[in-house]
């Protein structure tokens, strides 16, 4: 009897907390990733630039840009990429005109800024590898391409690649970006230059040669 009473008392404590947790999850679902901005730039000294950049996180958020990641090219560590989640493209464009937005100051020099805006079509929130590749290319037809892309999932997995994101340029809907996490860099690089991938992309309606870059989180 004492055991039953103790169980009932414990359950009375657990149930309200459980209900609060479920209610909180329902009211605060995982945010969707709808639109992003990618800004590339060069820094002279990463160690000098990063602290200055991080101090301004609140003003970036207030301007409608939520940082997702800061990364640099694997083979060019001074070439940076800032990726931010945005609510509205024009608002983000206005924010990017502020010289302090990306940590530029009298003591910090950054150059060669270029920003591109994308609408996210597919996103894998569970991807978490520290290195990834970004591939940009133009296509003839999205449905034809995405069906071919999905059919090639095993090829990518065998090459040490994990699907992360598919997005389209907001100004050029047939310009597609694919982001893939890298679990094996050597396999990934070999696959990206392979004849089988060239043939698959050509048959999927990819126009010209894709632009492929390799990044790592900083």
PDB file of C-alpha atoms in Angstrom:
ATOM      1  CA  UNK A   1       0.000   0.000   0.000  1.00  0.00           C
ATOM      2  CA  UNK A   2       2.846   2.392   0.858  1.00  0.00           C
ATOM      3  CA  UNK A   3       4.415   1.639  -2.516  1.00  0.00           C
ATOM      4  CA  UNK A   4       1.172   2.458  -4.343  1.00  0.00           C
ATOM      5  CA  UNK A   5       0.754   5.728  -2.421  1.00  0.00           C
ATOM      6  CA  UNK A   6       4.349   6.709  -3.185  1.00  0.00           C
ATOM      7  CA  UNK A   7       3.822   5.951  -6.885  1.00  0.00           C
ATOM      8  CA  UNK A   8       0.623   8.024  -6.987  1.00  0.00           C
ATOM      9  CA  UNK A   9       2.351  10.945  -5.275  1.00  0.00           C
ATOM     10  CA  UNK A  10       5.245  10.784  -7.720  1.00  0.00           C
ATOM     11  CA  UNK A  11       2.873  10.590 -10.709  1.00  0.00           C
ATOM     12  CA  UNK A  12       1.018  13.670  -9.450  1.00  0.00           C
ATOM     13  CA  UNK A  13       4.329  15.548  -9.601  1.00  0.00           C
ATOM     14  CA  UNK A  14       5.355  14.234 -13.016  1.00  0.00           C
ATOM     15  CA  UNK A  15       2.110  14.745 -14.944  1.00  0.00           C
ATOM     16  CA  UNK A  16       1.871  18.565 -14.562  1.00  0.00           C
ATOM     17  CA  UNK A  17       5.531  18.959 -15.547  1.00  0.00           C
ATOM     18  CA  UNK A  18       5.029  16.670 -18.540  1.00  0.00           C
ATOM     19  CA  UNK A  19       1.969  18.629 -19.672  1.00  0.00           C
ATOM     20  CA  UNK A  20       3.884  21.907 -19.394  1.00  0.00           C
ATOM     21  CA  UNK A  21       6.723  20.446 -21.467  1.00  0.00           C
ATOM     22  CA  UNK A  22       4.346  19.200 -24.199  1.00  0.00           C
ATOM     23  CA  UNK A  23       2.543  22.546 -24.254  1.00  0.00           C
ATOM     24  CA  UNK A  24       5.841  24.382 -24.566  1.00  0.00           C
ATOM     25  CA  UNK A  25       6.908  22.181 -27.487  1.00  0.00           C
ATOM     26  CA  UNK A  26       3.591  22.820 -29.245  1.00  0.00           C
ATOM     27  CA  UNK A  27       3.838  26.571 -28.757  1.00  0.00           C
ATOM     28  CA  UNK A  28       7.527  26.761 -29.661  1.00  0.00           C
ATOM     29  CA  UNK A  29       8.162  24.374 -32.562  1.00  0.00           C
ATOM     30  CA  UNK A  30      11.593  24.144 -34.170  1.00  0.00           C
ATOM     31  CA  UNK A  31      11.932  27.272 -36.345  1.00  0.00           C
ATOM     32  CA  UNK A  32      11.602  26.702 -40.066  1.00  0.00           C
ATOM     33  CA  UNK A  33      14.383  27.722 -42.391  1.00  0.00           C
ATOM     34  CA  UNK A  34      12.705  29.660 -45.195  1.00  0.00           C
ATOM     35  CA  UNK A  35      15.156  32.250 -46.528  1.00  0.00           C
ATOM     36  CA  UNK A  36      18.876  32.717 -46.049  1.00  0.00           C
ATOM     37  CA  UNK A  37      21.611  35.157 -46.979  1.00  0.00           C
ATOM     38  CA  UNK A  38      25.145  34.007 -47.748  1.00  0.00           C
ATOM     39  CA  UNK A  39      27.844  36.664 -47.638  1.00  0.00           C
ATOM     40  CA  UNK A  40      31.411  35.864 -48.629  1.00  0.00           C
ATOM     41  CA  UNK A  41      34.351  38.125 -47.830  1.00  0.00           C
ATOM     42  CA  UNK A  42      38.076  38.163 -47.087  1.00  0.00           C
ATOM     43  CA  UNK A  43      39.665  38.898 -43.717  1.00  0.00           C
ATOM     44  CA  UNK A  44      43.291  39.813 -43.146  1.00  0.00           C
ATOM     45  CA  UNK A  45      43.413  38.290 -39.657  1.00  0.00           C
ATOM     46  CA  UNK A  46      40.692  35.907 -38.465  1.00  0.00           C
ATOM     47  CA  UNK A  47      41.719  36.094 -34.799  1.00  0.00           C
ATOM     48  CA  UNK A  48      41.389  39.892 -34.841  1.00  0.00           C
ATOM     49  CA  UNK A  49      38.170  39.916 -36.846  1.00  0.00           C
ATOM     50  CA  UNK A  50      36.120  37.236 -35.000  1.00  0.00           C
ATOM     51  CA  UNK A  51      35.826  38.994 -31.576  1.00  0.00           C
ATOM     52  CA  UNK A  52      34.763  42.236 -33.259  1.00  0.00           C
ATOM     53  CA  UNK A  53      32.186  40.391 -35.326  1.00  0.00           C
ATOM     54  CA  UNK A  54      30.719  38.506 -32.350  1.00  0.00           C
ATOM     55  CA  UNK A  55      30.165  41.712 -30.360  1.00  0.00           C
ATOM     56  CA  UNK A  56      27.587  42.880 -32.902  1.00  0.00           C
ATOM     57  CA  UNK A  57      25.306  39.816 -32.802  1.00  0.00           C
ATOM     58  CA  UNK A  58      22.395  41.690 -31.189  1.00  0.00           C
ATOM     59  CA  UNK A  59      22.278  44.406 -33.854  1.00  0.00           C
ATOM     60  CA  UNK A  60      22.291  41.731 -36.592  1.00  0.00           C
ATOM     61  CA  UNK A  61      19.371  39.993 -34.941  1.00  0.00           C
ATOM     62  CA  UNK A  62      17.503  43.283 -34.539  1.00  0.00           C
ATOM     63  CA  UNK A  63      17.982  43.937 -38.252  1.00  0.00           C
ATOM     64  CA  UNK A  64      16.239  40.669 -39.096  1.00  0.00           C
ATOM     65  CA  UNK A  65      19.303  38.489 -39.657  1.00  0.00           C
ATOM     66  CA  UNK A  66      19.904  35.487 -37.381  1.00  0.00           C
ATOM     67  CA  UNK A  67      23.365  33.951 -37.720  1.00  0.00           C
ATOM     68  CA  UNK A  68      23.416  30.266 -38.662  1.00  0.00           C
ATOM     69  CA  UNK A  69      27.124  29.703 -39.167  1.00  0.00           C
ATOM     70  CA  UNK A  70      30.503  31.319 -39.846  1.00  0.00           C
ATOM     71  CA  UNK A  71      32.860  29.270 -41.981  1.00  0.00           C
ATOM     72  CA  UNK A  72      35.917  29.522 -44.175  1.00  0.00           C
ATOM     73  CA  UNK A  73      37.130  27.696 -47.255  1.00  0.00           C
ATOM     74  CA  UNK A  74      39.063  24.587 -46.337  1.00  0.00           C
ATOM     75  CA  UNK A  75      41.904  25.526 -48.700  1.00  0.00           C
ATOM     76  CA  UNK A  76      41.664  29.295 -48.135  1.00  0.00           C
ATOM     77  CA  UNK A  77      41.083  30.087 -44.409  1.00  0.00           C
ATOM     78  CA  UNK A  78      40.904  33.859 -44.909  1.00  0.00           C
ATOM     79  CA  UNK A  79      37.970  33.491 -47.301  1.00  0.00           C
ATOM     80  CA  UNK A  80      34.935  33.588 -45.026  1.00  0.00           C
ATOM     81  CA  UNK A  81      31.246  32.894 -45.452  1.00  0.00           C
ATOM     82  CA  UNK A  82      28.531  34.223 -43.158  1.00  0.00           C
ATOM     83  CA  UNK A  83      25.180  32.429 -43.433  1.00  0.00           C
ATOM     84  CA  UNK A  84      22.154  34.010 -41.813  1.00  0.00           C
ATOM     85  CA  UNK A  85      18.463  33.219 -41.569  1.00  0.00           C
ATOM     86  CA  UNK A  86      16.423  36.191 -42.760  1.00  0.00           C
ATOM     87  CA  UNK A  87      12.793  37.259 -42.598  1.00  0.00           C
ATOM     88  CA  UNK A  88      12.739  39.662 -45.519  1.00  0.00           C
ATOM     89  CA  UNK A  89      15.239  40.114 -48.355  1.00  0.00           C
ATOM     90  CA  UNK A  90      15.058  43.901 -48.683  1.00  0.00           C
ATOM     91  CA  UNK A  91      15.492  44.352 -44.940  1.00  0.00           C
ATOM     92  CA  UNK A  92      18.583  42.122 -45.022  1.00  0.00           C
ATOM     93  CA  UNK A  93      20.012  44.004 -48.008  1.00  0.00           C
ATOM     94  CA  UNK A  94      19.636  47.267 -46.100  1.00  0.00           C
ATOM     95  CA  UNK A  95      21.346  45.777 -43.025  1.00  0.00           C
ATOM     96  CA  UNK A  96      24.279  44.534 -45.103  1.00  0.00           C
ATOM     97  CA  UNK A  97      25.000  48.077 -46.269  1.00  0.00           C
ATOM     98  CA  UNK A  98      26.006  48.933 -42.700  1.00  0.00           C
ATOM     99  CA  UNK A  99      29.837  48.683 -42.622  1.00  0.00           C
ATOM    100  CA  UNK A 100      29.707  47.368 -39.045  1.00  0.00           C
ATOM    101  CA  UNK A 101      27.330  44.515 -39.862  1.00  0.00           C
ATOM    102  CA  UNK A 102      30.091  41.983 -40.560  1.00  0.00           C
ATOM    103  CA  UNK A 103      32.578  43.300 -38.031  1.00  0.00           C
ATOM    104  CA  UNK A 104      34.362  45.895 -40.113  1.00  0.00           C
ATOM    105  CA  UNK A 105      35.994  48.644 -38.023  1.00  0.00           C
ATOM    106  CA  UNK A 106      38.987  50.953 -38.071  1.00  0.00           C
ATOM    107  CA  UNK A 107      41.093  48.074 -36.725  1.00  0.00           C
ATOM    108  CA  UNK A 108      39.566  45.291 -38.823  1.00  0.00           C
ATOM    109  CA  UNK A 109      39.806  45.106 -42.595  1.00  0.00           C
ATOM    110  CA  UNK A 110      37.450  42.949 -44.658  1.00  0.00           C
ATOM    111  CA  UNK A 111      37.114  43.035 -48.429  1.00  0.00           C
ATOM    112  CA  UNK A 112      35.474  41.498 -51.507  1.00  0.00           C
ATOM    113  CA  UNK A 113      31.993  41.304 -49.984  1.00  0.00           C
ATOM    114  CA  UNK A 114      29.365  39.467 -51.997  1.00  0.00           C
ATOM    115  CA  UNK A 115      25.863  38.560 -50.811  1.00  0.00           C
ATOM    116  CA  UNK A 116      23.387  36.102 -52.318  1.00  0.00           C
ATOM    117  CA  UNK A 117      19.850  35.355 -51.164  1.00  0.00           C
ATOM    118  CA  UNK A 118      18.161  31.969 -51.311  1.00  0.00           C
ATOM    119  CA  UNK A 119      14.771  30.435 -50.699  1.00  0.00           C
ATOM    120  CA  UNK A 120      15.187  27.128 -48.890  1.00  0.00           C
ATOM    121  CA  UNK A 121      13.324  24.248 -50.528  1.00  0.00           C
ATOM    122  CA  UNK A 122      14.588  21.416 -48.338  1.00  0.00           C
ATOM    123  CA  UNK A 123      16.597  21.327 -45.109  1.00  0.00           C
ATOM    124  CA  UNK A 124      17.959  18.538 -42.908  1.00  0.00           C
ATOM    125  CA  UNK A 125      18.162  19.937 -39.328  1.00  0.00           C
ATOM    126  CA  UNK A 126      20.025  16.855 -38.074  1.00  0.00           C
ATOM    127  CA  UNK A 127      23.107  17.429 -40.237  1.00  0.00           C
ATOM    128  CA  UNK A 128      26.010  18.447 -38.012  1.00  0.00           C
ATOM    129  CA  UNK A 129      29.354  17.656 -39.659  1.00  0.00           C
ATOM    130  CA  UNK A 130      32.081  20.329 -39.227  1.00  0.00           C
ATOM    131  CA  UNK A 131      32.909  20.329 -42.952  1.00  0.00           C
ATOM    132  CA  UNK A 132      30.629  20.636 -45.954  1.00  0.00           C
ATOM    133  CA  UNK A 133      30.556  21.440 -49.637  1.00  0.00           C
ATOM    134  CA  UNK A 134      28.442  24.037 -51.387  1.00  0.00           C
ATOM    135  CA  UNK A 135      27.501  23.451 -55.010  1.00  0.00           C
ATOM    136  CA  UNK A 136      25.810  26.054 -57.229  1.00  0.00           C
ATOM    137  CA  UNK A 137      24.499  25.429 -60.741  1.00  0.00           C
ATOM    138  CA  UNK A 138      21.675  26.210 -63.155  1.00  0.00           C
ATOM    139  CA  UNK A 139      19.038  23.727 -64.261  1.00  0.00           C
ATOM    140  CA  UNK A 140      16.457  23.430 -67.006  1.00  0.00           C
ATOM    141  CA  UNK A 141      13.601  22.029 -64.915  1.00  0.00           C
ATOM    142  CA  UNK A 142      13.375  21.646 -61.133  1.00  0.00           C
ATOM    143  CA  UNK A 143      11.121  18.580 -60.984  1.00  0.00           C
ATOM    144  CA  UNK A 144      13.312  16.638 -63.402  1.00  0.00           C
ATOM    145  CA  UNK A 145      16.452  17.628 -61.523  1.00  0.00           C
ATOM    146  CA  UNK A 146      15.178  16.929 -57.987  1.00  0.00           C
ATOM    147  CA  UNK A 147      13.902  13.480 -58.987  1.00  0.00           C
ATOM    148  CA  UNK A 148      17.361  12.642 -60.345  1.00  0.00           C
ATOM    149  CA  UNK A 149      18.959  14.116 -57.210  1.00  0.00           C
ATOM    150  CA  UNK A 150      16.840  11.929 -54.934  1.00  0.00           C
ATOM    151  CA  UNK A 151      17.692   8.864 -57.010  1.00  0.00           C
ATOM    152  CA  UNK A 152      21.386   9.543 -56.390  1.00  0.00           C
ATOM    153  CA  UNK A 153      21.213   9.592 -52.590  1.00  0.00           C
ATOM    154  CA  UNK A 154      23.056   6.262 -52.176  1.00  0.00           C
ATOM    155  CA  UNK A 155      25.870   7.429 -54.471  1.00  0.00           C
ATOM    156  CA  UNK A 156      26.356  10.495 -52.283  1.00  0.00           C
ATOM    157  CA  UNK A 157      26.253   8.462 -49.072  1.00  0.00           C
ATOM    158  CA  UNK A 158      28.880   6.066 -50.447  1.00  0.00           C
ATOM    159  CA  UNK A 159      31.035   9.109 -51.248  1.00  0.00           C
ATOM    160  CA  UNK A 160      30.948  10.358 -47.658  1.00  0.00           C
ATOM    161  CA  UNK A 161      28.262  12.999 -48.240  1.00  0.00           C
ATOM    162  CA  UNK A 162      25.097  13.792 -46.276  1.00  0.00           C
ATOM    163  CA  UNK A 163      22.240  15.849 -47.737  1.00  0.00           C
ATOM    164  CA  UNK A 164      21.757  19.132 -45.854  1.00  0.00           C
ATOM    165  CA  UNK A 165      20.037  21.746 -47.992  1.00  0.00           C
ATOM    166  CA  UNK A 166      18.486  22.484 -51.358  1.00  0.00           C
ATOM    167  CA  UNK A 167      17.732  26.133 -52.127  1.00  0.00           C
ATOM    168  CA  UNK A 168      17.015  28.378 -55.092  1.00  0.00           C
ATOM    169  CA  UNK A 169      18.288  31.890 -55.765  1.00  0.00           C
ATOM    170  CA  UNK A 170      15.509  34.388 -55.030  1.00  0.00           C
ATOM    171  CA  UNK A 171      16.296  36.334 -58.209  1.00  0.00           C
ATOM    172  CA  UNK A 172      17.123  33.357 -60.447  1.00  0.00           C
ATOM    173  CA  UNK A 173      14.730  30.465 -59.613  1.00  0.00           C
ATOM    174  CA  UNK A 174      16.585  28.033 -61.874  1.00  0.00           C
ATOM    175  CA  UNK A 175      19.859  28.683 -60.068  1.00  0.00           C
ATOM    176  CA  UNK A 176      20.083  25.933 -57.455  1.00  0.00           C
ATOM    177  CA  UNK A 177      22.304  25.507 -54.437  1.00  0.00           C
ATOM    178  CA  UNK A 178      23.000  22.164 -52.778  1.00  0.00           C
ATOM    179  CA  UNK A 179      24.813  21.850 -49.445  1.00  0.00           C
ATOM    180  CA  UNK A 180      26.236  18.470 -48.425  1.00  0.00           C
ATOM    181  CA  UNK A 181      27.931  17.551 -45.164  1.00  0.00           C
ATOM    182  CA  UNK A 182      31.276  15.774 -45.566  1.00  0.00           C
ATOM    183  CA  UNK A 183      32.140  12.668 -43.556  1.00  0.00           C
ATOM    184  CA  UNK A 184      35.126  11.736 -45.757  1.00  0.00           C
ATOM    185  CA  UNK A 185      36.832  14.620 -47.567  1.00  0.00           C
ATOM    186  CA  UNK A 186      38.949  12.507 -49.915  1.00  0.00           C
ATOM    187  CA  UNK A 187      35.965  10.432 -51.045  1.00  0.00           C
ATOM    188  CA  UNK A 188      33.855  13.569 -51.469  1.00  0.00           C
ATOM    189  CA  UNK A 189      36.436  15.335 -53.650  1.00  0.00           C
ATOM    190  CA  UNK A 190      36.913  12.242 -55.797  1.00  0.00           C
ATOM    191  CA  UNK A 191      33.166  11.894 -56.292  1.00  0.00           C
ATOM    192  CA  UNK A 192      32.678  15.554 -57.205  1.00  0.00           C
ATOM    193  CA  UNK A 193      35.142  15.218 -60.093  1.00  0.00           C
ATOM    194  CA  UNK A 194      33.987  11.752 -61.196  1.00  0.00           C
ATOM    195  CA  UNK A 195      32.648  10.938 -64.634  1.00  0.00           C
ATOM    196  CA  UNK A 196      29.565   9.269 -63.157  1.00  0.00           C
ATOM    197  CA  UNK A 197      28.545  12.506 -61.417  1.00  0.00           C
ATOM    198  CA  UNK A 198      29.105  14.504 -64.600  1.00  0.00           C
ATOM    199  CA  UNK A 199      26.863  12.100 -66.510  1.00  0.00           C
ATOM    200  CA  UNK A 200      24.174  12.100 -63.800  1.00  0.00           C
ATOM    201  CA  UNK A 201      24.074  15.901 -63.644  1.00  0.00           C
ATOM    202  CA  UNK A 202      23.952  16.268 -67.410  1.00  0.00           C
ATOM    203  CA  UNK A 203      21.038  13.828 -67.693  1.00  0.00           C
ATOM    204  CA  UNK A 204      19.263  15.679 -64.859  1.00  0.00           C
ATOM    205  CA  UNK A 205      19.319  18.904 -66.869  1.00  0.00           C
ATOM    206  CA  UNK A 206      22.177  20.741 -65.168  1.00  0.00           C
ATOM    207  CA  UNK A 207      23.499  23.527 -67.394  1.00  0.00           C
ATOM    208  CA  UNK A 208      27.249  23.920 -67.616  1.00  0.00           C
ATOM    209  CA  UNK A 209      29.810  23.080 -64.942  1.00  0.00           C
ATOM    210  CA  UNK A 210      28.737  23.402 -61.282  1.00  0.00           C
ATOM    211  CA  UNK A 211      30.654  25.696 -58.950  1.00  0.00           C
ATOM    212  CA  UNK A 212      31.857  23.617 -55.979  1.00  0.00           C
ATOM    213  CA  UNK A 213      33.502  24.977 -52.817  1.00  0.00           C
ATOM    214  CA  UNK A 214      34.534  23.276 -49.574  1.00  0.00           C
ATOM    215  CA  UNK A 215      33.995  24.931 -46.187  1.00  0.00           C
ATOM    216  CA  UNK A 216      34.558  24.251 -42.496  1.00  0.00           C
ATOM    217  CA  UNK A 217      33.003  25.831 -39.441  1.00  0.00           C
ATOM    218  CA  UNK A 218      34.961  28.489 -37.572  1.00  0.00           C
TER     219      UNK A 218
END
